[in-house]
């Protein structure tokens, strides 16, 4: 049985499927979730708070998928994470926006101060460089035998496929996986061979 919070987030996503975020009304989200509008405001504070929670949930879901990909055999972990990154961005426009920083028309966007806080307080969703730094660090932590540059290359290749998508079929995914696997096993350029950078560092471009 989903909590009221989960039901509201699911309802907000359903509403977003039907119309752009600017047209989504809080009263309609509450009605879709089967709760009162006051419950919605208690949980998220404002529409900006609801948007931030949607984006944080998308980021958490993406990172959970990264963790699953990192259970692959050690040599293939960077490639598995890269393939998951491509698929996750293809399946969820919010994940794509979080990874690239490009917010398509009609999507909710991060707000610096969305207004009164809901029950869980307000935390901004991660910026692209912060999200990618988390992924690099997780990859490096569980794959000590893989050079930091290999993790960097895998993410660069994955993001290139996110920005310029390829057809979403199994054959295309297999080609992308082969490309990433070959790239991560190739010689690492000197400029990428240092330790992975943290969220405060520069992001790959």
mmCIF file with all atom_site columns, C-alpha atoms in Angstrom:
data_model
loop_
_atom_site.group_PDB
_atom_site.id
_atom_site.type_symbol
_atom_site.label_atom_id
_atom_site.label_alt_id
_atom_site.label_comp_id
_atom_site.label_asym_id
_atom_site.label_entity_id
_atom_site.label_seq_id
_atom_site.pdbx_PDB_ins_code
_atom_site.Cartn_x
_atom_site.Cartn_y
_atom_site.Cartn_z
_atom_site.occupancy
_atom_site.B_iso_or_equiv
_atom_site.pdbx_formal_charge
_atom_site.auth_seq_id
_atom_site.auth_comp_id
_atom_site.auth_asym_id
_atom_site.auth_atom_id
_atom_site.pdbx_PDB_model_num
ATOM 1   C CA . UNK A 1 1   ? 0.000  0.000  0.000   1.00 0.00 ? 1   UNK A CA 1
ATOM 2   C CA . UNK A 1 2   ? 1.686  3.242  -1.086  1.00 0.00 ? 2   UNK A CA 1
ATOM 3   C CA . UNK A 1 3   ? 1.994  6.095  1.374   1.00 0.00 ? 3   UNK A CA 1
ATOM 4   C CA . UNK A 1 4   ? 0.223  9.380  0.704   1.00 0.00 ? 4   UNK A CA 1
ATOM 5   C CA . UNK A 1 5   ? 3.554  10.848 -0.359  1.00 0.00 ? 5   UNK A CA 1
ATOM 6   C CA . UNK A 1 6   ? 4.208  8.059  -2.872  1.00 0.00 ? 6   UNK A CA 1
ATOM 7   C CA . UNK A 1 7   ? 0.666  8.306  -4.188  1.00 0.00 ? 7   UNK A CA 1
ATOM 8   C CA . UNK A 1 8   ? 1.054  12.053 -4.678  1.00 0.00 ? 8   UNK A CA 1
ATOM 9   C CA . UNK A 1 9   ? 4.348  11.697 -6.538  1.00 0.00 ? 9   UNK A CA 1
ATOM 10  C CA . UNK A 1 10  ? 2.837  9.003  -8.764  1.00 0.00 ? 10  UNK A CA 1
ATOM 11  C CA . UNK A 1 11  ? -0.182 11.232 -9.393  1.00 0.00 ? 11  UNK A CA 1
ATOM 12  C CA . UNK A 1 12  ? 2.056  14.179 -10.281 1.00 0.00 ? 12  UNK A CA 1
ATOM 13  C CA . UNK A 1 13  ? 3.854  12.041 -12.855 1.00 0.00 ? 13  UNK A CA 1
ATOM 14  C CA . UNK A 1 14  ? 0.546  10.922 -14.346 1.00 0.00 ? 14  UNK A CA 1
ATOM 15  C CA . UNK A 1 15  ? -0.567 14.536 -14.577 1.00 0.00 ? 15  UNK A CA 1
ATOM 16  C CA . UNK A 1 16  ? 2.743  15.448 -16.236 1.00 0.00 ? 16  UNK A CA 1
ATOM 17  C CA . UNK A 1 17  ? 2.110  12.775 -18.867 1.00 0.00 ? 17  UNK A CA 1
ATOM 18  C CA . UNK A 1 18  ? -1.091 14.559 -19.798 1.00 0.00 ? 18  UNK A CA 1
ATOM 19  C CA . UNK A 1 19  ? -0.020 18.214 -19.805 1.00 0.00 ? 19  UNK A CA 1
ATOM 20  C CA . UNK A 1 20  ? 3.006  20.469 -19.266 1.00 0.00 ? 20  UNK A CA 1
ATOM 21  C CA . UNK A 1 21  ? 4.074  21.098 -15.704 1.00 0.00 ? 21  UNK A CA 1
ATOM 22  C CA . UNK A 1 22  ? 3.001  24.752 -15.780 1.00 0.00 ? 22  UNK A CA 1
ATOM 23  C CA . UNK A 1 23  ? -0.575 23.553 -16.391 1.00 0.00 ? 23  UNK A CA 1
ATOM 24  C CA . UNK A 1 24  ? -0.571 20.903 -13.647 1.00 0.00 ? 24  UNK A CA 1
ATOM 25  C CA . UNK A 1 25  ? -2.690 22.082 -10.710 1.00 0.00 ? 25  UNK A CA 1
ATOM 26  C CA . UNK A 1 26  ? -2.122 21.004 -7.135  1.00 0.00 ? 26  UNK A CA 1
ATOM 27  C CA . UNK A 1 27  ? -5.832 20.335 -6.650  1.00 0.00 ? 27  UNK A CA 1
ATOM 28  C CA . UNK A 1 28  ? -5.796 17.932 -9.601  1.00 0.00 ? 28  UNK A CA 1
ATOM 29  C CA . UNK A 1 29  ? -2.738 16.081 -8.275  1.00 0.00 ? 29  UNK A CA 1
ATOM 30  C CA . UNK A 1 30  ? -4.445 15.658 -4.911  1.00 0.00 ? 30  UNK A CA 1
ATOM 31  C CA . UNK A 1 31  ? -7.610 14.381 -6.589  1.00 0.00 ? 31  UNK A CA 1
ATOM 32  C CA . UNK A 1 32  ? -5.642 11.865 -8.686  1.00 0.00 ? 32  UNK A CA 1
ATOM 33  C CA . UNK A 1 33  ? -3.935 10.595 -5.535  1.00 0.00 ? 33  UNK A CA 1
ATOM 34  C CA . UNK A 1 34  ? -7.221 10.374 -3.645  1.00 0.00 ? 34  UNK A CA 1
ATOM 35  C CA . UNK A 1 35  ? -6.097 12.673 -0.821  1.00 0.00 ? 35  UNK A CA 1
ATOM 36  C CA . UNK A 1 36  ? -6.984 16.167 0.295   1.00 0.00 ? 36  UNK A CA 1
ATOM 37  C CA . UNK A 1 37  ? -5.258 19.222 -1.075  1.00 0.00 ? 37  UNK A CA 1
ATOM 38  C CA . UNK A 1 38  ? -4.155 20.038 2.472   1.00 0.00 ? 38  UNK A CA 1
ATOM 39  C CA . UNK A 1 39  ? -2.323 16.690 2.638   1.00 0.00 ? 39  UNK A CA 1
ATOM 40  C CA . UNK A 1 40  ? -0.502 17.618 -0.541  1.00 0.00 ? 40  UNK A CA 1
ATOM 41  C CA . UNK A 1 41  ? 0.560  20.974 0.888   1.00 0.00 ? 41  UNK A CA 1
ATOM 42  C CA . UNK A 1 42  ? 1.557  19.343 4.169   1.00 0.00 ? 42  UNK A CA 1
ATOM 43  C CA . UNK A 1 43  ? 3.848  16.945 2.324   1.00 0.00 ? 43  UNK A CA 1
ATOM 44  C CA . UNK A 1 44  ? 5.504  19.320 -0.150  1.00 0.00 ? 44  UNK A CA 1
ATOM 45  C CA . UNK A 1 45  ? 4.739  22.859 0.904   1.00 0.00 ? 45  UNK A CA 1
ATOM 46  C CA . UNK A 1 46  ? 4.338  24.294 -2.601  1.00 0.00 ? 46  UNK A CA 1
ATOM 47  C CA . UNK A 1 47  ? 4.230  23.231 -6.213  1.00 0.00 ? 47  UNK A CA 1
ATOM 48  C CA . UNK A 1 48  ? 7.958  23.979 -6.333  1.00 0.00 ? 48  UNK A CA 1
ATOM 49  C CA . UNK A 1 49  ? 8.451  21.588 -3.424  1.00 0.00 ? 49  UNK A CA 1
ATOM 50  C CA . UNK A 1 50  ? 6.492  18.927 -5.293  1.00 0.00 ? 50  UNK A CA 1
ATOM 51  C CA . UNK A 1 51  ? 8.656  19.481 -8.382  1.00 0.00 ? 51  UNK A CA 1
ATOM 52  C CA . UNK A 1 52  ? 11.832 19.151 -6.325  1.00 0.00 ? 52  UNK A CA 1
ATOM 53  C CA . UNK A 1 53  ? 10.587 15.905 -4.788  1.00 0.00 ? 53  UNK A CA 1
ATOM 54  C CA . UNK A 1 54  ? 9.790  14.500 -8.229  1.00 0.00 ? 54  UNK A CA 1
ATOM 55  C CA . UNK A 1 55  ? 13.308 15.316 -9.413  1.00 0.00 ? 55  UNK A CA 1
ATOM 56  C CA . UNK A 1 56  ? 14.937 13.897 -6.306  1.00 0.00 ? 56  UNK A CA 1
ATOM 57  C CA . UNK A 1 57  ? 12.974 10.671 -6.737  1.00 0.00 ? 57  UNK A CA 1
ATOM 58  C CA . UNK A 1 58  ? 14.099 10.460 -10.361 1.00 0.00 ? 58  UNK A CA 1
ATOM 59  C CA . UNK A 1 59  ? 17.727 10.967 -9.291  1.00 0.00 ? 59  UNK A CA 1
ATOM 60  C CA . UNK A 1 60  ? 17.409 8.353  -6.525  1.00 0.00 ? 60  UNK A CA 1
ATOM 61  C CA . UNK A 1 61  ? 15.908 5.867  -8.976  1.00 0.00 ? 61  UNK A CA 1
ATOM 62  C CA . UNK A 1 62  ? 18.735 6.448  -11.423 1.00 0.00 ? 62  UNK A CA 1
ATOM 63  C CA . UNK A 1 63  ? 21.363 5.956  -8.695  1.00 0.00 ? 63  UNK A CA 1
ATOM 64  C CA . UNK A 1 64  ? 19.624 2.775  -7.520  1.00 0.00 ? 64  UNK A CA 1
ATOM 65  C CA . UNK A 1 65  ? 19.981 1.484  -11.080 1.00 0.00 ? 65  UNK A CA 1
ATOM 66  C CA . UNK A 1 66  ? 23.668 2.421  -11.009 1.00 0.00 ? 66  UNK A CA 1
ATOM 67  C CA . UNK A 1 67  ? 24.070 0.320  -7.868  1.00 0.00 ? 67  UNK A CA 1
ATOM 68  C CA . UNK A 1 68  ? 22.383 -2.633 -9.586  1.00 0.00 ? 68  UNK A CA 1
ATOM 69  C CA . UNK A 1 69  ? 24.635 -2.237 -12.621 1.00 0.00 ? 69  UNK A CA 1
ATOM 70  C CA . UNK A 1 70  ? 27.673 -2.295 -10.333 1.00 0.00 ? 70  UNK A CA 1
ATOM 71  C CA . UNK A 1 71  ? 26.881 -5.895 -9.380  1.00 0.00 ? 71  UNK A CA 1
ATOM 72  C CA . UNK A 1 72  ? 28.071 -6.953 -12.855 1.00 0.00 ? 72  UNK A CA 1
ATOM 73  C CA . UNK A 1 73  ? 31.463 -8.720 -13.148 1.00 0.00 ? 73  UNK A CA 1
ATOM 74  C CA . UNK A 1 74  ? 34.198 -6.232 -12.289 1.00 0.00 ? 74  UNK A CA 1
ATOM 75  C CA . UNK A 1 75  ? 35.670 -5.637 -15.783 1.00 0.00 ? 75  UNK A CA 1
ATOM 76  C CA . UNK A 1 76  ? 32.222 -4.843 -17.207 1.00 0.00 ? 76  UNK A CA 1
ATOM 77  C CA . UNK A 1 77  ? 30.953 -2.522 -14.492 1.00 0.00 ? 77  UNK A CA 1
ATOM 78  C CA . UNK A 1 78  ? 31.728 0.791  -16.235 1.00 0.00 ? 78  UNK A CA 1
ATOM 79  C CA . UNK A 1 79  ? 30.059 -0.504 -19.398 1.00 0.00 ? 79  UNK A CA 1
ATOM 80  C CA . UNK A 1 80  ? 27.031 -1.736 -17.432 1.00 0.00 ? 80  UNK A CA 1
ATOM 81  C CA . UNK A 1 81  ? 26.646 1.657  -15.751 1.00 0.00 ? 81  UNK A CA 1
ATOM 82  C CA . UNK A 1 82  ? 26.982 3.424  -19.092 1.00 0.00 ? 82  UNK A CA 1
ATOM 83  C CA . UNK A 1 83  ? 24.314 1.233  -20.669 1.00 0.00 ? 83  UNK A CA 1
ATOM 84  C CA . UNK A 1 84  ? 21.976 1.819  -17.725 1.00 0.00 ? 84  UNK A CA 1
ATOM 85  C CA . UNK A 1 85  ? 22.573 5.566  -18.048 1.00 0.00 ? 85  UNK A CA 1
ATOM 86  C CA . UNK A 1 86  ? 21.513 5.504  -21.706 1.00 0.00 ? 86  UNK A CA 1
ATOM 87  C CA . UNK A 1 87  ? 18.437 3.401  -20.993 1.00 0.00 ? 87  UNK A CA 1
ATOM 88  C CA . UNK A 1 88  ? 17.370 5.378  -17.927 1.00 0.00 ? 88  UNK A CA 1
ATOM 89  C CA . UNK A 1 89  ? 17.588 8.664  -19.833 1.00 0.00 ? 89  UNK A CA 1
ATOM 90  C CA . UNK A 1 90  ? 15.582 7.173  -22.695 1.00 0.00 ? 90  UNK A CA 1
ATOM 91  C CA . UNK A 1 91  ? 12.868 5.897  -20.362 1.00 0.00 ? 91  UNK A CA 1
ATOM 92  C CA . UNK A 1 92  ? 12.539 8.952  -18.104 1.00 0.00 ? 92  UNK A CA 1
ATOM 93  C CA . UNK A 1 93  ? 12.695 12.531 -19.349 1.00 0.00 ? 93  UNK A CA 1
ATOM 94  C CA . UNK A 1 94  ? 13.383 13.745 -15.804 1.00 0.00 ? 94  UNK A CA 1
ATOM 95  C CA . UNK A 1 95  ? 16.503 11.570 -15.587 1.00 0.00 ? 95  UNK A CA 1
ATOM 96  C CA . UNK A 1 96  ? 17.633 12.875 -18.968 1.00 0.00 ? 96  UNK A CA 1
ATOM 97  C CA . UNK A 1 97  ? 17.205 16.460 -17.781 1.00 0.00 ? 97  UNK A CA 1
ATOM 98  C CA . UNK A 1 98  ? 19.059 15.773 -14.538 1.00 0.00 ? 98  UNK A CA 1
ATOM 99  C CA . UNK A 1 99  ? 21.977 14.206 -16.414 1.00 0.00 ? 99  UNK A CA 1
ATOM 100 C CA . UNK A 1 100 ? 22.286 16.838 -19.125 1.00 0.00 ? 100 UNK A CA 1
ATOM 101 C CA . UNK A 1 101 ? 20.977 20.012 -17.501 1.00 0.00 ? 101 UNK A CA 1
ATOM 102 C CA . UNK A 1 102 ? 18.709 20.555 -20.518 1.00 0.00 ? 102 UNK A CA 1
ATOM 103 C CA . UNK A 1 103 ? 15.117 21.095 -19.404 1.00 0.00 ? 103 UNK A CA 1
ATOM 104 C CA . UNK A 1 104 ? 12.689 20.473 -22.232 1.00 0.00 ? 104 UNK A CA 1
ATOM 105 C CA . UNK A 1 105 ? 9.613  22.647 -22.455 1.00 0.00 ? 105 UNK A CA 1
ATOM 106 C CA . UNK A 1 106 ? 6.913  21.502 -20.067 1.00 0.00 ? 106 UNK A CA 1
ATOM 107 C CA . UNK A 1 107 ? 9.129  19.805 -17.474 1.00 0.00 ? 107 UNK A CA 1
ATOM 108 C CA . UNK A 1 108 ? 9.347  20.764 -13.812 1.00 0.00 ? 108 UNK A CA 1
ATOM 109 C CA . UNK A 1 109 ? 12.617 22.513 -13.020 1.00 0.00 ? 109 UNK A CA 1
ATOM 110 C CA . UNK A 1 110 ? 14.699 22.826 -9.870  1.00 0.00 ? 110 UNK A CA 1
ATOM 111 C CA . UNK A 1 111 ? 13.910 25.963 -7.919  1.00 0.00 ? 111 UNK A CA 1
ATOM 112 C CA . UNK A 1 112 ? 16.371 27.561 -5.504  1.00 0.00 ? 112 UNK A CA 1
ATOM 113 C CA . UNK A 1 113 ? 13.646 28.391 -2.983  1.00 0.00 ? 113 UNK A CA 1
ATOM 114 C CA . UNK A 1 114 ? 10.267 26.821 -3.675  1.00 0.00 ? 114 UNK A CA 1
ATOM 115 C CA . UNK A 1 115 ? 8.597  28.488 -0.695  1.00 0.00 ? 115 UNK A CA 1
ATOM 116 C CA . UNK A 1 116 ? 7.343  26.997 2.591   1.00 0.00 ? 116 UNK A CA 1
ATOM 117 C CA . UNK A 1 117 ? 8.840  23.618 3.341   1.00 0.00 ? 117 UNK A CA 1
ATOM 118 C CA . UNK A 1 118 ? 6.944  20.367 3.478   1.00 0.00 ? 118 UNK A CA 1
ATOM 119 C CA . UNK A 1 119 ? 7.382  17.681 6.081   1.00 0.00 ? 119 UNK A CA 1
ATOM 120 C CA . UNK A 1 120 ? 10.756 16.449 4.861   1.00 0.00 ? 120 UNK A CA 1
ATOM 121 C CA . UNK A 1 121 ? 12.240 19.931 4.430   1.00 0.00 ? 121 UNK A CA 1
ATOM 122 C CA . UNK A 1 122 ? 13.643 21.022 1.108   1.00 0.00 ? 122 UNK A CA 1
ATOM 123 C CA . UNK A 1 123 ? 16.697 19.631 -0.603  1.00 0.00 ? 123 UNK A CA 1
ATOM 124 C CA . UNK A 1 124 ? 17.628 20.622 -4.146  1.00 0.00 ? 124 UNK A CA 1
ATOM 125 C CA . UNK A 1 125 ? 17.953 17.816 -6.683  1.00 0.00 ? 125 UNK A CA 1
ATOM 126 C CA . UNK A 1 126 ? 21.557 17.185 -7.749  1.00 0.00 ? 126 UNK A CA 1
ATOM 127 C CA . UNK A 1 127 ? 23.002 19.290 -10.549 1.00 0.00 ? 127 UNK A CA 1
ATOM 128 C CA . UNK A 1 128 ? 24.406 17.286 -13.505 1.00 0.00 ? 128 UNK A CA 1
ATOM 129 C CA . UNK A 1 129 ? 27.995 17.584 -12.291 1.00 0.00 ? 129 UNK A CA 1
ATOM 130 C CA . UNK A 1 130 ? 26.994 16.448 -8.797  1.00 0.00 ? 130 UNK A CA 1
ATOM 131 C CA . UNK A 1 131 ? 25.021 13.483 -10.102 1.00 0.00 ? 131 UNK A CA 1
ATOM 132 C CA . UNK A 1 132 ? 27.833 12.351 -12.387 1.00 0.00 ? 132 UNK A CA 1
ATOM 133 C CA . UNK A 1 133 ? 30.401 12.770 -9.618  1.00 0.00 ? 133 UNK A CA 1
ATOM 134 C CA . UNK A 1 134 ? 28.315 10.455 -7.431  1.00 0.00 ? 134 UNK A CA 1
ATOM 135 C CA . UNK A 1 135 ? 28.274 7.870  -10.215 1.00 0.00 ? 135 UNK A CA 1
ATOM 136 C CA . UNK A 1 136 ? 32.026 8.127  -10.848 1.00 0.00 ? 136 UNK A CA 1
ATOM 137 C CA . UNK A 1 137 ? 32.776 7.752  -7.162  1.00 0.00 ? 137 UNK A CA 1
ATOM 138 C CA . UNK A 1 138 ? 30.506 4.716  -6.809  1.00 0.00 ? 138 UNK A CA 1
ATOM 139 C CA . UNK A 1 139 ? 32.073 3.100  -9.861  1.00 0.00 ? 139 UNK A CA 1
ATOM 140 C CA . UNK A 1 140 ? 35.590 3.727  -8.585  1.00 0.00 ? 140 UNK A CA 1
ATOM 141 C CA . UNK A 1 141 ? 34.729 2.463  -5.079  1.00 0.00 ? 141 UNK A CA 1
ATOM 142 C CA . UNK A 1 142 ? 33.536 -0.964 -6.226  1.00 0.00 ? 142 UNK A CA 1
ATOM 143 C CA . UNK A 1 143 ? 35.940 -1.359 -9.165  1.00 0.00 ? 143 UNK A CA 1
ATOM 144 C CA . UNK A 1 144 ? 39.423 -0.641 -7.757  1.00 0.00 ? 144 UNK A CA 1
ATOM 145 C CA . UNK A 1 145 ? 40.969 -2.492 -10.679 1.00 0.00 ? 145 UNK A CA 1
ATOM 146 C CA . UNK A 1 146 ? 39.424 -0.106 -13.192 1.00 0.00 ? 146 UNK A CA 1
ATOM 147 C CA . UNK A 1 147 ? 41.281 3.142  -13.741 1.00 0.00 ? 147 UNK A CA 1
ATOM 148 C CA . UNK A 1 148 ? 39.384 6.280  -12.828 1.00 0.00 ? 148 UNK A CA 1
ATOM 149 C CA . UNK A 1 149 ? 39.825 7.297  -16.448 1.00 0.00 ? 149 UNK A CA 1
ATOM 150 C CA . UNK A 1 150 ? 37.911 4.210  -17.535 1.00 0.00 ? 150 UNK A CA 1
ATOM 151 C CA . UNK A 1 151 ? 34.936 5.299  -15.445 1.00 0.00 ? 151 UNK A CA 1
ATOM 152 C CA . UNK A 1 152 ? 35.218 8.788  -16.914 1.00 0.00 ? 152 UNK A CA 1
ATOM 153 C CA . UNK A 1 153 ? 35.317 7.468  -20.475 1.00 0.00 ? 153 UNK A CA 1
ATOM 154 C CA . UNK A 1 154 ? 32.302 5.219  -19.869 1.00 0.00 ? 154 UNK A CA 1
ATOM 155 C CA . UNK A 1 155 ? 30.237 8.159  -18.634 1.00 0.00 ? 155 UNK A CA 1
ATOM 156 C CA . UNK A 1 156 ? 31.384 10.441 -21.453 1.00 0.00 ? 156 UNK A CA 1
ATOM 157 C CA . UNK A 1 157 ? 30.329 7.845  -24.042 1.00 0.00 ? 157 UNK A CA 1
ATOM 158 C CA . UNK A 1 158 ? 27.026 7.251  -22.286 1.00 0.00 ? 158 UNK A CA 1
ATOM 159 C CA . UNK A 1 159 ? 26.239 10.960 -22.152 1.00 0.00 ? 159 UNK A CA 1
ATOM 160 C CA . UNK A 1 160 ? 27.048 11.353 -25.826 1.00 0.00 ? 160 UNK A CA 1
ATOM 161 C CA . UNK A 1 161 ? 24.376 8.727  -26.529 1.00 0.00 ? 161 UNK A CA 1
ATOM 162 C CA . UNK A 1 162 ? 21.953 10.547 -24.213 1.00 0.00 ? 162 UNK A CA 1
ATOM 163 C CA . UNK A 1 163 ? 22.489 13.901 -25.922 1.00 0.00 ? 163 UNK A CA 1
ATOM 164 C CA . UNK A 1 164 ? 22.351 12.380 -29.419 1.00 0.00 ? 164 UNK A CA 1
ATOM 165 C CA . UNK A 1 165 ? 20.052 9.366  -28.958 1.00 0.00 ? 165 UNK A CA 1
ATOM 166 C CA . UNK A 1 166 ? 20.266 6.225  -31.051 1.00 0.00 ? 166 UNK A CA 1
ATOM 167 C CA . UNK A 1 167 ? 17.207 4.108  -31.893 1.00 0.00 ? 167 UNK A CA 1
ATOM 168 C CA . UNK A 1 168 ? 16.068 2.336  -28.749 1.00 0.00 ? 168 UNK A CA 1
ATOM 169 C CA . UNK A 1 169 ? 16.241 -1.273 -29.798 1.00 0.00 ? 169 UNK A CA 1
ATOM 170 C CA . UNK A 1 170 ? 18.301 -4.185 -28.487 1.00 0.00 ? 170 UNK A CA 1
ATOM 171 C CA . UNK A 1 171 ? 20.678 -4.084 -31.444 1.00 0.00 ? 171 UNK A CA 1
ATOM 172 C CA . UNK A 1 172 ? 21.462 -0.420 -30.834 1.00 0.00 ? 172 UNK A CA 1
ATOM 173 C CA . UNK A 1 173 ? 22.007 -1.106 -27.146 1.00 0.00 ? 173 UNK A CA 1
ATOM 174 C CA . UNK A 1 174 ? 24.350 -3.968 -27.999 1.00 0.00 ? 174 UNK A CA 1
ATOM 175 C CA . UNK A 1 175 ? 26.377 -1.714 -30.294 1.00 0.00 ? 175 UNK A CA 1
ATOM 176 C CA . UNK A 1 176 ? 26.524 0.980  -27.621 1.00 0.00 ? 176 UNK A CA 1
ATOM 177 C CA . UNK A 1 177 ? 27.625 -1.579 -25.041 1.00 0.00 ? 177 UNK A CA 1
ATOM 178 C CA . UNK A 1 178 ? 30.386 -2.824 -27.331 1.00 0.00 ? 178 UNK A CA 1
ATOM 179 C CA . UNK A 1 179 ? 31.584 0.713  -27.951 1.00 0.00 ? 179 UNK A CA 1
ATOM 180 C CA . UNK A 1 180 ? 31.704 1.558  -24.248 1.00 0.00 ? 180 UNK A CA 1
ATOM 181 C CA . UNK A 1 181 ? 33.395 -1.731 -23.349 1.00 0.00 ? 181 UNK A CA 1
ATOM 182 C CA . UNK A 1 182 ? 36.068 -1.143 -25.970 1.00 0.00 ? 182 UNK A CA 1
ATOM 183 C CA . UNK A 1 183 ? 36.552 2.449  -24.822 1.00 0.00 ? 183 UNK A CA 1
ATOM 184 C CA . UNK A 1 184 ? 36.957 1.600  -21.152 1.00 0.00 ? 184 UNK A CA 1
ATOM 185 C CA . UNK A 1 185 ? 39.478 -1.145 -21.897 1.00 0.00 ? 185 UNK A CA 1
ATOM 186 C CA . UNK A 1 186 ? 41.563 1.028  -24.180 1.00 0.00 ? 186 UNK A CA 1
ATOM 187 C CA . UNK A 1 187 ? 44.547 2.998  -22.989 1.00 0.00 ? 187 UNK A CA 1
ATOM 188 C CA . UNK A 1 188 ? 43.429 5.841  -20.737 1.00 0.00 ? 188 UNK A CA 1
ATOM 189 C CA . UNK A 1 189 ? 44.623 9.315  -21.813 1.00 0.00 ? 189 UNK A CA 1
ATOM 190 C CA . UNK A 1 190 ? 47.014 10.935 -19.343 1.00 0.00 ? 190 UNK A CA 1
ATOM 191 C CA . UNK A 1 191 ? 44.595 13.740 -18.571 1.00 0.00 ? 191 UNK A CA 1
ATOM 192 C CA . UNK A 1 192 ? 41.958 11.290 -17.369 1.00 0.00 ? 192 UNK A CA 1
ATOM 193 C CA . UNK A 1 193 ? 44.096 8.884  -15.400 1.00 0.00 ? 193 UNK A CA 1
ATOM 194 C CA . UNK A 1 194 ? 44.036 10.673 -12.053 1.00 0.00 ? 194 UNK A CA 1
ATOM 195 C CA . UNK A 1 195 ? 41.718 9.932  -9.122  1.00 0.00 ? 195 UNK A CA 1
ATOM 196 C CA . UNK A 1 196 ? 38.016 10.463 -9.601  1.00 0.00 ? 196 UNK A CA 1
ATOM 197 C CA . UNK A 1 197 ? 36.748 13.908 -8.764  1.00 0.00 ? 197 UNK A CA 1
ATOM 198 C CA . UNK A 1 198 ? 34.172 14.638 -6.114  1.00 0.00 ? 198 UNK A CA 1
ATOM 199 C CA . UNK A 1 199 ? 30.976 16.610 -6.391  1.00 0.00 ? 199 UNK A CA 1
ATOM 200 C CA . UNK A 1 200 ? 32.878 19.839 -5.953  1.00 0.00 ? 200 UNK A CA 1
ATOM 201 C CA . UNK A 1 201 ? 35.090 19.133 -8.964  1.00 0.00 ? 201 UNK A CA 1
ATOM 202 C CA . UNK A 1 202 ? 34.579 19.779 -12.620 1.00 0.00 ? 202 UNK A CA 1
ATOM 203 C CA . UNK A 1 203 ? 32.096 17.633 -14.448 1.00 0.00 ? 203 UNK A CA 1
ATOM 204 C CA . UNK A 1 204 ? 32.824 15.882 -17.757 1.00 0.00 ? 204 UNK A CA 1
ATOM 205 C CA . UNK A 1 205 ? 31.724 17.912 -20.760 1.00 0.00 ? 205 UNK A CA 1
#
